[in-house]
GROMACS .gro file of C-alpha atoms in nm:
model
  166
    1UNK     CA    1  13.372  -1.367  14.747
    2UNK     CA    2  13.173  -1.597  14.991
    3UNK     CA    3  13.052  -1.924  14.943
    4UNK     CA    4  12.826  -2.136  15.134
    5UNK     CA    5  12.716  -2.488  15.165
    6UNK     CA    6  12.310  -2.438  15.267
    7UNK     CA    7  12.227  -2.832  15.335
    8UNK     CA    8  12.454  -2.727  15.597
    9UNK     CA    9  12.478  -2.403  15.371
   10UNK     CA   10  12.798  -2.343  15.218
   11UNK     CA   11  12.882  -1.970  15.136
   12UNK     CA   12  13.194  -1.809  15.002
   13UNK     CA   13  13.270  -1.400  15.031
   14UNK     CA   14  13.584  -1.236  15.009
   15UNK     CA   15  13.486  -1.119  15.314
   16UNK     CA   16  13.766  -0.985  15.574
   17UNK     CA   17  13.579  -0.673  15.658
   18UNK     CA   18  13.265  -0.426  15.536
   19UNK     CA   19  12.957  -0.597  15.399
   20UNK     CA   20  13.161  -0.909  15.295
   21UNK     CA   21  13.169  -0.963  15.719
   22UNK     CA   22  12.794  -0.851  15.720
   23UNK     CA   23  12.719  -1.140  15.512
   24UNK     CA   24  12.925  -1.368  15.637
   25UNK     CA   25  12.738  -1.317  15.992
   26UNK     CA   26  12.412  -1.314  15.874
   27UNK     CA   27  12.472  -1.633  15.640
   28UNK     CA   28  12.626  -1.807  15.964
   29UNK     CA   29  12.345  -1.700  16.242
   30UNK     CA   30  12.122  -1.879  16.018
   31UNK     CA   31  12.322  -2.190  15.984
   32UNK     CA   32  12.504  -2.161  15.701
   33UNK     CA   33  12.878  -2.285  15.672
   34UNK     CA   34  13.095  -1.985  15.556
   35UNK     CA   35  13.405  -1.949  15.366
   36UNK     CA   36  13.610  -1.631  15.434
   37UNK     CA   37  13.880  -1.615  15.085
   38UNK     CA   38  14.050  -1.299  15.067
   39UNK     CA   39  14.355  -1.109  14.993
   40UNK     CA   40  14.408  -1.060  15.342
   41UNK     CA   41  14.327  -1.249  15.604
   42UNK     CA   42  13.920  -1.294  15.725
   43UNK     CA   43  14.092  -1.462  16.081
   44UNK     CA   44  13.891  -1.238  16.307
   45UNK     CA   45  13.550  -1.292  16.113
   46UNK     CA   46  13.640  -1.651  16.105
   47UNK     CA   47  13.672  -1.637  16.521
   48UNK     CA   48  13.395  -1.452  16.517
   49UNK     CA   49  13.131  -1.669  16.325
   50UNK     CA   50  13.334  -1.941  16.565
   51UNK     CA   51  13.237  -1.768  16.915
   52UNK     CA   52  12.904  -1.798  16.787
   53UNK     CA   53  12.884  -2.135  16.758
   54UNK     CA   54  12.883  -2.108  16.387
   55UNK     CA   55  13.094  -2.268  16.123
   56UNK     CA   56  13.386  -2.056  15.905
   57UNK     CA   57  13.690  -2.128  15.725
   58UNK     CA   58  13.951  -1.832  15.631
   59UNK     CA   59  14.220  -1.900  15.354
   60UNK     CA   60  14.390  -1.636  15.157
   61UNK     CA   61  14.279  -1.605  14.744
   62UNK     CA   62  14.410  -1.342  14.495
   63UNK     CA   63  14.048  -1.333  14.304
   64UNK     CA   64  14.219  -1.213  13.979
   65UNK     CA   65  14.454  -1.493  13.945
   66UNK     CA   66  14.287  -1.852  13.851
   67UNK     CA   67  14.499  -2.078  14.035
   68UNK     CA   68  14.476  -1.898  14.336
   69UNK     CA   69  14.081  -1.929  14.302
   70UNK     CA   70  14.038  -2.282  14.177
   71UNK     CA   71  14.233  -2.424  14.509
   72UNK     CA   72  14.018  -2.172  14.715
   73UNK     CA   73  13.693  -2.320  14.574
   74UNK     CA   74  13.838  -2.680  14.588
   75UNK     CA   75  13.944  -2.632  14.969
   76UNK     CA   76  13.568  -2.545  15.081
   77UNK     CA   77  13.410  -2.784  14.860
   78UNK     CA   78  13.657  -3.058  15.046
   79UNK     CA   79  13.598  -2.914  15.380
   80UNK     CA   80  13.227  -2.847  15.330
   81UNK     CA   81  13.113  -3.109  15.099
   82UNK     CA   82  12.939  -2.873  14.894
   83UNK     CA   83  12.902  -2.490  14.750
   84UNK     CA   84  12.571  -2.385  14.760
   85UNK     CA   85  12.579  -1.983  14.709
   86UNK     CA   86  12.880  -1.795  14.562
   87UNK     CA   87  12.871  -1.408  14.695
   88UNK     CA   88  13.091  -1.228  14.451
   89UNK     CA   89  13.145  -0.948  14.670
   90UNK     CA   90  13.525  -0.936  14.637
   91UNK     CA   91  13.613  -0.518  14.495
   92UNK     CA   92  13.908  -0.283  14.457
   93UNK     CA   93  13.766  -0.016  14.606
   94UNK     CA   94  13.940   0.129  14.953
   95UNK     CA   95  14.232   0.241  14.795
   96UNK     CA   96  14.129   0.365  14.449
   97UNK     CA   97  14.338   0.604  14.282
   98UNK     CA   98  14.097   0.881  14.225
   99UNK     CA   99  14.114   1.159  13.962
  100UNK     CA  100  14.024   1.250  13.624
  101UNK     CA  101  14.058   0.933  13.374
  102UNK     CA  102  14.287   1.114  13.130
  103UNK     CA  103  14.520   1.134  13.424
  104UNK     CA  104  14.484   0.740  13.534
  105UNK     CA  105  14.778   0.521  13.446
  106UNK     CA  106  14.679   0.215  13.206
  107UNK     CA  107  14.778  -0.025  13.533
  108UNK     CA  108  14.524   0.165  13.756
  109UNK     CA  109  14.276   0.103  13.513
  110UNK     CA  110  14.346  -0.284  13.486
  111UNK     CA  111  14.406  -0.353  13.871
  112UNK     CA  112  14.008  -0.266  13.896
  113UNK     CA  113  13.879  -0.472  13.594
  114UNK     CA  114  14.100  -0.738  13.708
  115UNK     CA  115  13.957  -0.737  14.054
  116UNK     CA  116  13.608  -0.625  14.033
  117UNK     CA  117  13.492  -0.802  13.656
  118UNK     CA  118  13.767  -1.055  13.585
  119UNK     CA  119  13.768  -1.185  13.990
  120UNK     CA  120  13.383  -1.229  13.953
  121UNK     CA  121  13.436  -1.438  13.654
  122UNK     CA  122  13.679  -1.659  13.789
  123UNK     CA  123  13.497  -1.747  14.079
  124UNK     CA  124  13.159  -1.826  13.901
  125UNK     CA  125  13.347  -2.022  13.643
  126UNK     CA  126  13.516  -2.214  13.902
  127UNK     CA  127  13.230  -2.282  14.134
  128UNK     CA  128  12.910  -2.340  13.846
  129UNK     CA  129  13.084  -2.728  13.831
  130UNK     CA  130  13.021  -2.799  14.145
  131UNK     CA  131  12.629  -2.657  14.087
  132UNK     CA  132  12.664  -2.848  13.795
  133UNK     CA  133  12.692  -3.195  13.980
  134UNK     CA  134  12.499  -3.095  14.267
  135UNK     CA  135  12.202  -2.922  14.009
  136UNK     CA  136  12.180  -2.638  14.231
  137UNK     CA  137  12.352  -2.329  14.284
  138UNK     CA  138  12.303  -1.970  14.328
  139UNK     CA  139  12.546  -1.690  14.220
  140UNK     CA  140  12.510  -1.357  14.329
  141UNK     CA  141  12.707  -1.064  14.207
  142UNK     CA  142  12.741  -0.745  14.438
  143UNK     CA  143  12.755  -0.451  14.228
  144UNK     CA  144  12.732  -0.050  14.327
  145UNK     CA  145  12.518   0.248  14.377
  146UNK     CA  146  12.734   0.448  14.128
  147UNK     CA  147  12.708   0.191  13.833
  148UNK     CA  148  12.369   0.353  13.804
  149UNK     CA  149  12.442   0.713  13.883
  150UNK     CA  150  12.801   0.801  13.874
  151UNK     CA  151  13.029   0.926  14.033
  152UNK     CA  152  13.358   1.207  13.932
  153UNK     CA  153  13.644   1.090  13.932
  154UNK     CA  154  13.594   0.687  13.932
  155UNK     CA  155  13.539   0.578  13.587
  156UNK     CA  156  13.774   0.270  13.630
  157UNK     CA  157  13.537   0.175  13.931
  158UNK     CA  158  13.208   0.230  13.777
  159UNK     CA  159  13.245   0.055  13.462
  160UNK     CA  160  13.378  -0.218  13.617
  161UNK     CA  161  13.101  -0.265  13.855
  162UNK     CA  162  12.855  -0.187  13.610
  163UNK     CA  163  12.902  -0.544  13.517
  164UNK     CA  164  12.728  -0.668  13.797
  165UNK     CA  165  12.450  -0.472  13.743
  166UNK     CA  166  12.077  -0.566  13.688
   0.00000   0.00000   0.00000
């Protein structure tokens, strides 16, 4: 997840590495102040965004557990002063278990809805009140190639990014 403050842009990705960190560059080159949450740490995109005269905090967030993302969204508001764009970008992806679904343990199964459907839903529920006051917001969900086509052996990880799809 990224969020951004746009006045002075205020973005939020989970965002330690892959697209999260392309968006989190792109978002700061053009002024934007970033917030890095993730499960583990966004330090070196922080830096980075930093050496560039940009703007970034880092702070660690567990997207599938509330608490952990209400006091991430709180922190930037604080820090920023506002939340302009939420990136849901956060996924459970690198270290899927792949294999044939009737083979998948039940916990598999619920480690990627929990990440990639219920994460996205806990950070837009937790950032649309700030929107709310500031009436405007954006909230963009980052879905997948293969929630349109497919793919063997990753039904967990389709469906569950099939939610974000248009």
């Amino acid at each position: 997840m990224l969020c951004v403050s746009k006045t002075n842009r205020s973005l939020s990705p989970v965002a330690g590495g892959g697209i999260g960190k392309a968006y989190a560059m792109a978002f700061a080159k053009e002024g934007a102040k970033v917030s890095l949450p993730d499960i583990a740490t966004a330090d070196h995109v922080v830096k980075a965004i930093q050496d560039m005269g940009g703007t970034a905090i880092s702070m660690k967030c567990d997207v599938t557990d509330e608490k952990s993302v209400k006091a991430m969204v709180d922190a930037t508001a604080k820090q920023f002063g506002t939340i302009d764009i939420l990136i849901n970008n956060a996924a459970y992806f690198m270290t899927v278990w792949k294999g044939p679904f009737w083979q998948m343990a039940v916990d598999e199964f619920d480690k990627a809805m929990a990440v990639n459907v219920r994460g996205s839903w806990l950070c837009a529920k937790a950032v649309v009140p700030y929107m709310q006051t500031q009436k405007k917001g954006e909230i963009i969900h980052i879905s997948s190639n293969v929630a349109l086509t497919g793919s063997p052996n990753y039904i967990h990880y389709v469906a569950s990014k099939a939610q974000s799809s248009p």
